């Protein structure tokens, strides 16, 4: 089922639109999981703050997320 395999391309933009509609522009959305690298830009264009795929260095990702929060 394509929808289940590529839900990040539809569900994440829907989530971000819903957050904005509710005035939650200050909430940062971070995605992770088995997301093909060629789909990252789609997520960034939708407003995702960061994308982490398989093999992500957890301490590095944690530091990046903390930095995103500091900038908020």
Short mmCIF file of C-alpha atoms in Angstrom, two decimals:
data_model
loop_
_atom_site.label_atom_id
_atom_site.label_comp_id
_atom_site.label_asym_id
_atom_site.label_seq_id
_atom_site.Cartn_x
_atom_site.Cartn_y
_atom_site.Cartn_z
CA UNK A 1 0.00 0.00 0.00
CA UNK A 2 1.66 3.20 -1.22
CA UNK A 3 -0.13 5.38 1.33
CA UNK A 4 1.35 3.42 4.23
CA UNK A 5 4.81 3.30 2.73
CA UNK A 6 4.95 6.97 1.88
CA UNK A 7 2.74 8.41 4.59
CA UNK A 8 5.43 10.89 5.52
CA UNK A 9 4.79 12.72 2.23
CA UNK A 10 1.10 13.23 2.99
CA UNK A 11 0.63 12.94 6.74
CA UNK A 12 3.45 15.25 7.81
CA UNK A 13 2.33 18.16 5.61
CA UNK A 14 -1.23 17.62 6.89
CA UNK A 15 0.04 17.74 10.47
CA UNK A 16 1.97 20.96 9.85
CA UNK A 17 -1.03 22.60 8.17
CA UNK A 18 -3.24 21.58 11.11
CA UNK A 19 -0.74 22.99 13.61
CA UNK A 20 -0.59 26.29 11.73
CA UNK A 21 -4.38 26.43 11.50
CA UNK A 22 -4.51 26.16 15.30
CA UNK A 23 -1.90 28.89 15.72
CA UNK A 24 0.81 26.48 16.84
CA UNK A 25 3.50 28.00 14.64
CA UNK A 26 6.05 27.64 17.43
CA UNK A 27 5.95 23.82 17.37
CA UNK A 28 8.89 22.25 15.55
CA UNK A 29 8.20 19.03 13.67
CA UNK A 30 11.04 16.51 13.50
CA UNK A 31 10.75 13.34 11.42
CA UNK A 32 12.65 10.12 11.66
CA UNK A 33 12.53 6.59 10.40
CA UNK A 34 12.85 4.85 7.07
CA UNK A 35 12.38 7.90 4.89
CA UNK A 36 14.10 7.84 1.50
CA UNK A 37 16.69 10.62 1.22
CA UNK A 38 15.02 11.85 -1.98
CA UNK A 39 11.92 12.64 0.10
CA UNK A 40 13.72 14.85 2.64
CA UNK A 41 13.27 18.03 0.59
CA UNK A 42 9.51 17.42 0.35
CA UNK A 43 9.42 17.38 4.15
CA UNK A 44 11.64 20.45 4.51
CA UNK A 45 9.46 22.31 2.00
CA UNK A 46 6.41 21.39 4.10
CA UNK A 47 8.03 22.94 7.17
CA UNK A 48 9.81 20.06 8.87
CA UNK A 49 12.69 21.30 11.01
CA UNK A 50 14.84 18.15 10.76
CA UNK A 51 14.78 14.68 9.24
CA UNK A 52 16.69 11.69 10.62
CA UNK A 53 16.96 8.41 8.75
CA UNK A 54 18.38 5.00 9.54
CA UNK A 55 21.89 5.07 10.90
CA UNK A 56 21.49 8.51 12.43
CA UNK A 57 24.07 9.24 15.10
CA UNK A 58 21.81 9.63 18.14
CA UNK A 59 24.04 12.01 20.15
CA UNK A 60 24.47 14.26 17.11
CA UNK A 61 20.72 14.23 16.39
CA UNK A 62 19.96 14.99 20.04
CA UNK A 63 22.33 17.96 19.97
CA UNK A 64 20.72 19.24 16.77
CA UNK A 65 17.22 18.95 18.22
CA UNK A 66 18.32 20.76 21.37
CA UNK A 67 19.74 23.53 19.20
CA UNK A 68 16.42 23.78 17.31
CA UNK A 69 14.64 24.15 20.64
CA UNK A 70 17.08 26.82 21.81
CA UNK A 71 16.44 28.84 18.66
CA UNK A 72 12.68 28.70 19.22
#
